[in-house]
Structure formats: structure tokens, C-alpha cells
JSON list of C-alpha atoms in Angstrom, two decimals:
[
{"chain": "M", "resi": 12, "resn": "MET", "atom": "CA", "xyz": [-3.40, 15.30, 25.76]},
{"chain": "M", "resi": 13, "resn": "SER", "atom": "CA", "xyz": [-6.02, 12.62, 26.33]},
{"chain": "M", "resi": 14, "resn": "GLU", "atom": "CA", "xyz": [-6.33, 9.47, 24.24]},
{"chain": "M", "resi": 15, "resn": "LYS", "atom": "CA", "xyz": [-9.60, 10.79, 22.78]},
{"chain": "M", "resi": 16, "resn": "GLN", "atom": "CA", "xyz": [-7.91, 14.04, 21.77]},
{"chain": "M", "resi": 17, "resn": "ARG", "atom": "CA", "xyz": [-5.02, 12.14, 20.18]},
{"chain": "M", "resi": 18, "resn": "ASP", "atom": "CA", "xyz": [-7.41, 9.98, 18.21]},
{"chain": "M", "resi": 19, "resn": "LEU", "atom": "CA", "xyz": [-9.31, 13.05, 16.98]},
{"chain": "M", "resi": 20, "resn": "ARG", "atom": "CA", "xyz": [-6.07, 14.76, 16.01]},
{"chain": "M", "resi": 21, "resn": "GLU", "atom": "CA", "xyz": [-4.88, 11.71, 14.08]},
{"chain": "M", "resi": 22, "resn": "ARG", "atom": "CA", "xyz": [-8.22, 11.37, 12.28]},
{"chain": "M", "resi": 23, "resn": "THR", "atom": "CA", "xyz": [-8.08, 15.04, 11.32]},
{"chain": "M", "resi": 24, "resn": "ARG", "atom": "CA", "xyz": [-4.53, 14.62, 10.07]},
{"chain": "M", "resi": 25, "resn": "ARG", "atom": "CA", "xyz": [-5.49, 11.64, 7.98]},
{"chain": "M", "resi": 26, "resn": "ALA", "atom": "CA", "xyz": [-8.44, 13.51, 6.51]},
{"chain": "M", "resi": 27, "resn": "VAL", "atom": "CA", "xyz": [-6.22, 16.40, 5.44]},
{"chain": "M", "resi": 28, "resn": "ARG", "atom": "CA", "xyz": [-3.62, 14.01, 4.01]},
{"chain": "M", "resi": 29, "resn": "ASN", "atom": "CA", "xyz": [-6.33, 12.30, 2.01]},
{"chain": "M", "resi": 30, "resn": "GLU", "atom": "CA", "xyz": [-7.61, 15.62, 0.73]},
{"chain": "M", "resi": 31, "resn": "ILE", "atom": "CA", "xyz": [-4.13, 16.66, -0.41]},
{"chain": "M", "resi": 32, "resn": "ALA", "atom": "CA", "xyz": [-3.42, 13.23, -1.98]},
{"chain": "M", "resi": 33, "resn": "GLU", "atom": "CA", "xyz": [-6.73, 13.18, -3.90]},
{"chain": "M", "resi": 34, "resn": "ALA", "atom": "CA", "xyz": [-6.16, 16.69, -5.29]},
{"chain": "M", "resi": 35, "resn": "ALA", "atom": "CA", "xyz": [-2.58, 15.83, -6.19]},
{"chain": "M", "resi": 36, "resn": "ASN", "atom": "CA", "xyz": [-3.60, 12.60, -7.95]},
{"chain": "M", "resi": 37, "resn": "GLU", "atom": "CA", "xyz": [-6.04, 14.54, -10.13]},
{"chain": "M", "resi": 38, "resn": "LEU", "atom": "CA", "xyz": [-3.18, 16.86, -11.11]},
{"chain": "M", "resi": 39, "resn": "PHE", "atom": "CA", "xyz": [-0.74, 14.00, -11.69]},
{"chain": "M", "resi": 40, "resn": "VAL", "atom": "CA", "xyz": [-3.19, 12.22, -14.04]},
{"chain": "M", "resi": 41, "resn": "GLU", "atom": "CA", "xyz": [-4.00, 15.48, -15.84]},
{"chain": "M", "resi": 42, "resn": "ARG", "atom": "CA", "xyz": [-0.48, 16.92, -16.18]},
{"chain": "M", "resi": 43, "resn": "GLY", "atom": "CA", "xyz": [1.94, 14.11, -15.36]},
{"chain": "M", "resi": 44, "resn": "PHE", "atom": "CA", "xyz": [4.03, 13.57, -12.24]},
{"chain": "M", "resi": 45, "resn": "GLU", "atom": "CA", "xyz": [7.10, 15.56, -13.37]},
{"chain": "M", "resi": 46, "resn": "ALA", "atom": "CA", "xyz": [5.09, 18.54, -14.60]},
{"chain": "M", "resi": 47, "resn": "THR", "atom": "CA", "xyz": [3.12, 18.87, -11.34]},
{"chain": "M", "resi": 48, "resn": "THR", "atom": "CA", "xyz": [4.75, 20.91, -8.60]},
{"chain": "M", "resi": 49, "resn": "ILE", "atom": "CA", "xyz": [4.14, 21.14, -4.87]},
{"chain": "M", "resi": 50, "resn": "ASP", "atom": "CA", "xyz": [2.99, 24.71, -5.49]},
{"chain": "M", "resi": 51, "resn": "ASP", "atom": "CA", "xyz": [0.36, 23.35, -7.89]},
{"chain": "M", "resi": 52, "resn": "ILE", "atom": "CA", "xyz": [-0.84, 20.88, -5.27]},
{"chain": "M", "resi": 53, "resn": "ALA", "atom": "CA", "xyz": [-0.90, 23.54, -2.55]},
{"chain": "M", "resi": 54, "resn": "ALA", "atom": "CA", "xyz": [-2.96, 25.84, -4.77]},
{"chain": "M", "resi": 55, "resn": "ALA", "atom": "CA", "xyz": [-5.43, 23.06, -5.53]},
{"chain": "M", "resi": 56, "resn": "VAL", "atom": "CA", "xyz": [-6.18, 22.57, -1.83]},
{"chain": "M", "resi": 57, "resn": "GLY", "atom": "CA", "xyz": [-5.87, 26.22, -0.77]},
{"chain": "M", "resi": 58, "resn": "MET", "atom": "CA", "xyz": [-2.73, 25.73, 1.26]},
{"chain": "M", "resi": 59, "resn": "SER", "atom": "CA", "xyz": [0.78, 27.10, 1.26]},
{"chain": "M", "resi": 60, "resn": "GLN", "atom": "CA", "xyz": [3.69, 24.94, 0.08]},
{"chain": "M", "resi": 61, "resn": "ARG", "atom": "CA", "xyz": [4.95, 24.91, 3.68]},
{"chain": "M", "resi": 62, "resn": "SER", "atom": "CA", "xyz": [1.59, 23.56, 4.89]},
{"chain": "M", "resi": 63, "resn": "VAL", "atom": "CA", "xyz": [1.68, 20.70, 2.37]},
{"chain": "M", "resi": 64, "resn": "PHE", "atom": "CA", "xyz": [5.13, 19.78, 3.59]},
{"chain": "M", "resi": 65, "resn": "ARG", "atom": "CA", "xyz": [3.72, 19.42, 7.15]},
{"chain": "M", "resi": 66, "resn": "TYR", "atom": "CA", "xyz": [1.78, 16.41, 5.84]},
{"chain": "M", "resi": 67, "resn": "PHE", "atom": "CA", "xyz": [4.10, 15.01, 3.20]},
{"chain": "M", "resi": 68, "resn": "SER", "atom": "CA", "xyz": [7.89, 15.12, 3.10]},
{"chain": "M", "resi": 69, "resn": "SER", "atom": "CA", "xyz": [8.09, 15.16, -0.70]},
{"chain": "M", "resi": 70, "resn": "LYS", "atom": "CA", "xyz": [6.08, 15.01, -3.87]},
{"chain": "M", "resi": 71, "resn": "GLU", "atom": "CA", "xyz": [6.85, 11.31, -4.12]},
{"chain": "M", "resi": 72, "resn": "GLU", "atom": "CA", "xyz": [5.43, 10.75, -0.67]},
{"chain": "M", "resi": 73, "resn": "VAL", "atom": "CA", "xyz": [2.13, 12.30, -1.72]},
{"chain": "M", "resi": 74, "resn": "VAL", "atom": "CA", "xyz": [1.72, 9.35, -4.10]},
{"chain": "M", "resi": 75, "resn": "LEU", "atom": "CA", "xyz": [3.25, 6.61, -1.95]},
{"chain": "M", "resi": 76, "resn": "GLY", "atom": "CA", "xyz": [2.51, 7.71, 1.61]},
{"chain": "M", "resi": 77, "resn": "LYS", "atom": "CA", "xyz": [-0.77, 5.77, 1.72]},
{"chain": "M", "resi": 78, "resn": "PHE", "atom": "CA", "xyz": [1.16, 2.52, 1.78]},
{"chain": "M", "resi": 79, "resn": "ASP", "atom": "CA", "xyz": [2.59, 3.36, 5.22]},
{"chain": "M", "resi": 80, "resn": "LEU", "atom": "CA", "xyz": [-0.99, 3.67, 6.52]},
{"chain": "M", "resi": 81, "resn": "VAL", "atom": "CA", "xyz": [-2.10, 0.22, 5.40]},
{"chain": "M", "resi": 82, "resn": "VAL", "atom": "CA", "xyz": [0.68, -1.77, 7.07]},
{"chain": "M", "resi": 83, "resn": "ASP", "atom": "CA", "xyz": [-1.17, -1.90, 10.40]},
{"chain": "M", "resi": 84, "resn": "ASP", "atom": "CA", "xyz": [-4.36, -2.99, 8.61]},
{"chain": "M", "resi": 85, "resn": "MET", "atom": "CA", "xyz": [-2.48, -5.74, 6.81]},
{"chain": "M", "resi": 86, "resn": "LEU", "atom": "CA", "xyz": [-0.98, -7.03, 10.03]},
{"chain": "M", "resi": 87, "resn": "ALA", "atom": "CA", "xyz": [-4.38, -6.93, 11.72]},
{"chain": "M", "resi": 88, "resn": "ALA", "atom": "CA", "xyz": [-5.78, -9.00, 8.81]},
{"chain": "M", "resi": 89, "resn": "LEU", "atom": "CA", "xyz": [-2.96, -11.49, 9.26]},
{"chain": "M", "resi": 90, "resn": "ARG", "atom": "CA", "xyz": [-3.56, -11.79, 12.99]},
{"chain": "M", "resi": 91, "resn": "ALA", "atom": "CA", "xyz": [-7.23, -12.40, 12.38]},
{"chain": "M", "resi": 92, "resn": "ARG", "atom": "CA", "xyz": [-6.55, -15.49, 10.27]},
{"chain": "M", "resi": 93, "resn": "PRO", "atom": "CA", "xyz": [-6.80, -18.95, 11.93]},
{"chain": "M", "resi": 94, "resn": "ALA", "atom": "CA", "xyz": [-3.54, -19.97, 13.59]},
{"chain": "M", "resi": 95, "resn": "ASP", "atom": "CA", "xyz": [-3.45, -23.29, 11.72]},
{"chain": "M", "resi": 96, "resn": "GLU", "atom": "CA", "xyz": [-4.26, -21.85, 8.29]},
{"chain": "M", "resi": 97, "resn": "ALA", "atom": "CA", "xyz": [-1.74, -22.39, 5.50]},
{"chain": "M", "resi": 98, "resn": "VAL", "atom": "CA", "xyz": [0.63, -19.40, 5.33]},
{"chain": "M", "resi": 99, "resn": "TRP", "atom": "CA", "xyz": [-0.03, -18.94, 1.59]},
{"chain": "M", "resi": 100, "resn": "THR", "atom": "CA", "xyz": [-3.76, -18.70, 2.21]},
{"chain": "M", "resi": 101, "resn": "SER", "atom": "CA", "xyz": [-3.23, -16.15, 5.03]},
{"chain": "M", "resi": 102, "resn": "LEU", "atom": "CA", "xyz": [-0.96, -14.05, 2.81]},
{"chain": "M", "resi": 103, "resn": "ARG", "atom": "CA", "xyz": [-3.58, -13.98, 0.08]},
{"chain": "M", "resi": 104, "resn": "ARG", "atom": "CA", "xyz": [-6.14, -12.70, 2.58]},
{"chain": "M", "resi": 105, "resn": "VAL", "atom": "CA", "xyz": [-3.70, -9.99, 3.73]},
{"chain": "M", "resi": 106, "resn": "PHE", "atom": "CA", "xyz": [-3.88, -8.58, 0.21]},
{"chain": "M", "resi": 107, "resn": "ASP", "atom": "CA", "xyz": [-7.63, -8.10, 0.61]},
{"chain": "M", "resi": 108, "resn": "VAL", "atom": "CA", "xyz": [-6.66, -4.88, 2.40]},
{"chain": "M", "resi": 109, "resn": "LEU", "atom": "CA", "xyz": [-5.06, -3.57, -0.78]},
{"chain": "M", "resi": 110, "resn": "THR", "atom": "CA", "xyz": [-7.57, -4.88, -3.28]},
{"chain": "M", "resi": 111, "resn": "SER", "atom": "CA", "xyz": [-10.54, -3.52, -1.30]},
{"chain": "M", "resi": 112, "resn": "LEU", "atom": "CA", "xyz": [-8.94, -0.06, -1.33]},
{"chain": "M", "resi": 113, "resn": "ALA", "atom": "CA", "xyz": [-8.34, -0.32, -5.06]},
{"chain": "M", "resi": 114, "resn": "GLU", "atom": "CA", "xyz": [-11.96, -1.24, -5.73]},
{"chain": "M", "resi": 115, "resn": "MET", "atom": "CA", "xyz": [-13.68, 1.24, -3.37]},
{"chain": "M", "resi": 116, "resn": "PRO", "atom": "CA", "xyz": [-16.44, 3.26, -5.08]},
{"chain": "M", "resi": 117, "resn": "GLY", "atom": "CA", "xyz": [-14.97, 6.60, -6.03]},
{"chain": "M", "resi": 118, "resn": "SER", "atom": "CA", "xyz": [-11.37, 5.39, -6.19]},
{"chain": "M", "resi": 119, "resn": "VAL", "atom": "CA", "xyz": [-11.57, 2.97, -9.13]},
{"chain": "M", "resi": 120, "resn": "ARG", "atom": "CA", "xyz": [-11.27, 5.76, -11.72]},
{"chain": "M", "resi": 121, "resn": "MET", "atom": "CA", "xyz": [-7.88, 6.85, -10.40]},
{"chain": "M", "resi": 122, "resn": "VAL", "atom": "CA", "xyz": [-6.36, 3.49, -9.55]},
{"chain": "M", "resi": 123, "resn": "GLU", "atom": "CA", "xyz": [-5.31, 2.46, -13.05]},
{"chain": "M", "resi": 124, "resn": "PRO", "atom": "CA", "xyz": [-3.61, 5.76, -14.09]},
{"chain": "M", "resi": 125, "resn": "ILE", "atom": "CA", "xyz": [-1.89, 6.13, -10.73]},
{"chain": "M", "resi": 126, "resn": "HIS", "atom": "CA", "xyz": [-0.61, 2.53, -10.86]},
{"chain": "M", "resi": 127, "resn": "ARG", "atom": "CA", "xyz": [0.65, 3.14, -14.39]},
{"chain": "M", "resi": 128, "resn": "MET", "atom": "CA", "xyz": [2.36, 6.37, -13.33]},
{"chain": "M", "resi": 129, "resn": "VAL", "atom": "CA", "xyz": [4.14, 4.62, -10.45]},
{"chain": "M", "resi": 130, "resn": "PHE", "atom": "CA", "xyz": [5.49, 1.84, -12.71]},
{"chain": "M", "resi": 131, "resn": "GLU", "atom": "CA", "xyz": [6.52, 4.28, -15.45]},
{"chain": "M", "resi": 132, "resn": "THR", "atom": "CA", "xyz": [8.24, 6.85, -13.18]},
{"chain": "M", "resi": 133, "resn": "PRO", "atom": "CA", "xyz": [11.65, 5.56, -11.92]},
{"chain": "M", "resi": 134, "resn": "VAL", "atom": "CA", "xyz": [11.73, 7.59, -8.71]},
{"chain": "M", "resi": 135, "resn": "LEU", "atom": "CA", "xyz": [8.21, 6.45, -7.80]},
{"chain": "M", "resi": 136, "resn": "LEU", "atom": "CA", "xyz": [8.89, 2.82, -8.67]},
{"chain": "M", "resi": 137, "resn": "ALA", "atom": "CA", "xyz": [12.00, 2.85, -6.45]},
{"chain": "M", "resi": 138, "resn": "GLY", "atom": "CA", "xyz": [10.01, 4.32, -3.57]},
{"chain": "M", "resi": 139, "resn": "TYR", "atom": "CA", "xyz": [7.18, 1.90, -4.12]},
{"chain": "M", "resi": 140, "resn": "LEU", "atom": "CA", "xyz": [9.44, -1.13, -4.03]},
{"chain": "M", "resi": 141, "resn": "GLN", "atom": "CA", "xyz": [11.01, 0.19, -0.82]},
{"chain": "M", "resi": 142, "resn": "LYS", "atom": "CA", "xyz": [7.55, 0.50, 0.72]},
{"chain": "M", "resi": 143, "resn": "LEU", "atom": "CA", "xyz": [6.79, -3.12, -0.33]},
{"chain": "M", "resi": 144, "resn": "GLN", "atom": "CA", "xyz": [9.95, -4.28, 1.32]},
{"chain": "M", "resi": 145, "resn": "HIS", "atom": "CA", "xyz": [8.91, -2.57, 4.54]},
{"chain": "M", "resi": 146, "resn": "MET", "atom": "CA", "xyz": [5.56, -4.34, 4.31]},
{"chain": "M", "resi": 147, "resn": "GLN", "atom": "CA", "xyz": [7.27, -7.69, 3.76]},
{"chain": "M", "resi": 148, "resn": "ASP", "atom": "CA", "xyz": [9.53, -7.25, 6.77]},
{"chain": "M", "resi": 149, "resn": "ALA", "atom": "CA", "xyz": [6.54, -6.50, 8.98]},
{"chain": "M", "resi": 150, "resn": "VAL", "atom": "CA", "xyz": [4.60, -9.54, 7.63]},
{"chain": "M", "resi": 151, "resn": "VAL", "atom": "CA", "xyz": [7.58, -11.86, 8.12]},
{"chain": "M", "resi": 152, "resn": "ALA", "atom": "CA", "xyz": [7.92, -10.71, 11.74]},
{"chain": "M", "resi": 153, "resn": "GLU", "atom": "CA", "xyz": [4.23, -11.39, 12.31]},
{"chain": "M", "resi": 154, "resn": "LEU", "atom": "CA", "xyz": [4.48, -14.90, 10.71]},
{"chain": "M", "resi": 155, "resn": "MET", "atom": "CA", "xyz": [7.39, -15.71, 13.00]},
{"chain": "M", "resi": 156, "resn": "ASP", "atom": "CA", "xyz": [5.42, -14.54, 16.04]},
{"chain": "M", "resi": 157, "resn": "ARG", "atom": "CA", "xyz": [2.45, -16.60, 14.97]},
{"chain": "M", "resi": 158, "resn": "ALA", "atom": "CA", "xyz": [4.57, -19.75, 14.54]},
{"chain": "M", "resi": 159, "resn": "GLU", "atom": "CA", "xyz": [6.17, -19.25, 17.94]},
{"chain": "M", "resi": 160, "resn": "ALA", "atom": "CA", "xyz": [2.78, -18.73, 19.60]},
{"chain": "M", "resi": 161, "resn": "ALA", "atom": "CA", "xyz": [1.59, -21.97, 17.99]},
{"chain": "M", "resi": 162, "resn": "GLY", "atom": "CA", "xyz": [4.54, -23.84, 19.46]},
{"chain": "M", "resi": 163, "resn": "THR", "atom": "CA", "xyz": [6.18, -24.45, 16.09]},
{"chain": "M", "resi": 164, "resn": "PRO", "atom": "CA", "xyz": [8.75, -21.65, 15.84]},
{"chain": "M", "resi": 165, "resn": "TYR", "atom": "CA", "xyz": [10.88, -21.19, 12.76]},
{"chain": "M", "resi": 166, "resn": "ALA", "atom": "CA", "xyz": [14.60, -21.83, 13.18]},
{"chain": "M", "resi": 167, "resn": "ALA", "atom": "CA", "xyz": [16.75, -18.70, 12.88]},
{"chain": "M", "resi": 168, "resn": "ASP", "atom": "CA", "xyz": [18.10, -19.87, 9.52]},
{"chain": "M", "resi": 169, "resn": "ASP", "atom": "CA", "xyz": [14.78, -21.18, 8.16]},
{"chain": "M", "resi": 170, "resn": "PRO", "atom": "CA", "xyz": [14.04, -19.23, 4.91]},
{"chain": "M", "resi": 171, "resn": "THR", "atom": "CA", "xyz": [10.38, -20.33, 4.85]},
{"chain": "M", "resi": 172, "resn": "PRO", "atom": "CA", "xyz": [8.57, -17.24, 6.21]},
{"chain": "M", "resi": 173, "resn": "ARG", "atom": "CA", "xyz": [10.64, -14.78, 4.18]},
{"chain": "M", "resi": 174, "resn": "ALA", "atom": "CA", "xyz": [10.56, -16.92, 1.01]},
{"chain": "M", "resi": 175, "resn": "LEU", "atom": "CA", "xyz": [6.77, -17.31, 1.16]},
{"chain": "M", "resi": 176, "resn": "THR", "atom": "CA", "xyz": [6.24, -13.63, 1.87]},
{"chain": "M", "resi": 177, "resn": "ALA", "atom": "CA", "xyz": [8.59, -12.57, -0.93]},
{"chain": "M", "resi": 178, "resn": "ALA", "atom": "CA", "xyz": [6.81, -14.91, -3.34]},
{"chain": "M", "resi": 179, "resn": "ALA", "atom": "CA", "xyz": [3.44, -13.53, -2.32]},
{"chain": "M", "resi": 180, "resn": "PHE", "atom": "CA", "xyz": [4.53, -9.93, -2.79]},
{"chain": "M", "resi": 181, "resn": "GLY", "atom": "CA", "xyz": [6.14, -10.87, -6.07]},
{"chain": "M", "resi": 182, "resn": "CYS", "atom": "CA", "xyz": [2.74, -12.18, -7.16]},
{"chain": "M", "resi": 183, "resn": "LEU", "atom": "CA", "xyz": [1.16, -8.89, -6.08]},
{"chain": "M", "resi": 184, "resn": "VAL", "atom": "CA", "xyz": [3.52, -6.93, -8.33]},
{"chain": "M", "resi": 185, "resn": "ALA", "atom": "CA", "xyz": [2.99, -9.46, -11.17]},
{"chain": "M", "resi": 186, "resn": "ALA", "atom": "CA", "xyz": [-0.78, -8.97, -10.74]},
{"chain": "M", "resi": 187, "resn": "GLN", "atom": "CA", "xyz": [-0.37, -5.21, -11.02]},
{"chain": "M", "resi": 188, "resn": "HIS", "atom": "CA", "xyz": [1.59, -5.55, -14.24]},
{"chain": "M", "resi": 189, "resn": "SER", "atom": "CA", "xyz": [-0.89, -8.03, -15.68]},
{"chain": "M", "resi": 190, "resn": "TRP", "atom": "CA", "xyz": [-3.85, -5.87, -14.75]},
{"chain": "M", "resi": 191, "resn": "LEU", "atom": "CA", "xyz": [-2.27, -2.82, -16.38]},
{"chain": "M", "resi": 192, "resn": "ALA", "atom": "CA", "xyz": [-1.31, -4.82, -19.47]},
{"chain": "M", "resi": 193, "resn": "SER", "atom": "CA", "xyz": [-4.96, -5.84, -19.89]},
{"chain": "M", "resi": 194, "resn": "GLY", "atom": "CA", "xyz": [-6.02, -2.17, -19.87]},
{"chain": "M", "resi": 195, "resn": "ALA", "atom": "CA", "xyz": [-7.41, -2.65, -16.36]},
{"chain": "M", "resi": 196, "resn": "GLN", "atom": "CA", "xyz": [-10.03, -5.06, -17.67]},
{"chain": "M", "resi": 197, "resn": "GLY", "atom": "CA", "xyz": [-11.57, -7.19, -14.95]},
{"chain": "M", "resi": 198, "resn": "SER", "atom": "CA", "xyz": [-11.04, -6.68, -11.25]},
{"chain": "M", "resi": 199, "resn": "PHE", "atom": "CA", "xyz": [-7.72, -6.21, -9.52]},
{"chain": "M", "resi": 200, "resn": "THR", "atom": "CA", "xyz": [-8.83, -8.89, -7.07]},
{"chain": "M", "resi": 201, "resn": "ASP", "atom": "CA", "xyz": [-9.06, -11.41, -9.90]},
{"chain": "M", "resi": 202, "resn": "ALA", "atom": "CA", "xyz": [-5.60, -10.44, -11.11]},
{"chain": "M", "resi": 203, "resn": "VAL", "atom": "CA", "xyz": [-4.14, -11.10, -7.65]},
{"chain": "M", "resi": 204, "resn": "ASP", "atom": "CA", "xyz": [-5.94, -14.46, -7.43]},
{"chain": "M", "resi": 205, "resn": "ARG", "atom": "CA", "xyz": [-4.61, -15.50, -10.82]},
{"chain": "M", "resi": 206, "resn": "ALA", "atom": "CA", "xyz": [-1.04, -14.52, -9.99]},
{"chain": "M", "resi": 207, "resn": "MET", "atom": "CA", "xyz": [-1.02, -16.25, -6.63]},
{"chain": "M", "resi": 208, "resn": "ALA", "atom": "CA", "xyz": [-2.63, -19.39, -8.09]},
{"chain": "M", "resi": 209, "resn": "THR", "atom": "CA", "xyz": [0.39, -19.85, -10.34]},
{"chain": "M", "resi": 210, "resn": "VAL", "atom": "CA", "xyz": [2.61, -20.24, -7.27]},
{"chain": "M", "resi": 211, "resn": "GLY", "atom": "CA", "xyz": [0.12, -21.53, -4.68]},
{"chain": "M", "resi": 212, "resn": "PRO", "atom": "CA", "xyz": [0.40, -25.28, -5.25]},
{"chain": "M", "resi": 213, "resn": "ARG", "atom": "CA", "xyz": [4.20, -25.08, -4.98]},
{"chain": "M", "resi": 214, "resn": "ALA", "atom": "CA", "xyz": [4.05, -22.83, -1.92]}
]
């Protein structure tokens, strides 16, 4: 298979995954996560249950699978930042990948109820926090590579890159809680800015 064919196949797969996820999210908001079955989702997109499982390993993954897709975009955003930029500033810009997705026309209507559902459903919250940890590990590795390329590598026992990354992602979660508590008033971007500003001077 040529590179062009692989790219087309991957784009097609992503398009189908997005179609399934969008239909599922509508059902989740309407009926609730627990009350919605894979059969319901399959019927909504005109597929068999087996076909849905070709794209998602579980019902939880239908909600959370998108986070696996944004890791590469987040790392690309980090690599694009100036090498001498403060790490905290670079980490804030990495979150632009997430805030821009949340504020895309057409997606805003679903962002608040889906966020709320994730935080209120234990199995989804556990999976979400696991996804965030995977993101953090990838970001820490990139920060270490950046420091080494700049000639100022972190020592093996230096907690700095992991501490800063954990603090930034903690601010992301705090921003989500704050935004939901406000009834999703204002932009999610502003909520992230506010949360990170509380830690920024210390970081």
C-alpha cells in the first residue's frame, strides 16, 4: 500500500470515527451514558454493533477516544514554540489545541454536557484521567528532548519537567471544573488562562 493510499485510508477511518462519536454524543446527552447502548449507537449511524467495535473498543472509548488523536497535535504545537521560551508559556500554548477544538463552530453546543457527563460518570472520569496521564508523559518526554537539544539537559532526577507539566494539566482540569461550575459562561479559553495564571508566577 502506498503512502497516499495509507493517508486516504486513515482520513476515511477518522471520518467514520467522528461520525460515530457525534451520533453517540447526541444520544448520551439525550438519554444519559448508562442508558445508551452500543446497539443504540450502531442504529443511529446505520451500522452493526460489530462494525462500531471496529472503530471503538468500548462505549467509554467512543467518548474518550478523541484524546488519543490530539496528542500528536499537542506535541507539534510544543515543538513549534521558541526553544528559549519559558516552559510554562509553552505549556499554555499546547492547550490551544484543546481549547480550539472545544470552541469550534458546531461543537460548542455539545462540549458542556459532554464535559459534565465525563466528570459525573466514574468510569469515564477514570478513563479521562488516564488519557491525561498519557498526554503528560508525552509532553514531559518532549520537554526533555527540547532541553537536551538546547544544550541544557535536565538531570535524571530533576523533577522540573514533570512537576511543571503536572501543574499545567492540573490547571487544565481546574479550568474545566470552574467552567462547568459557572454554567459554561464565558469561553473555555478564558477559564484555562485564569487557572494557569494562578500558578504561573510561581512556575
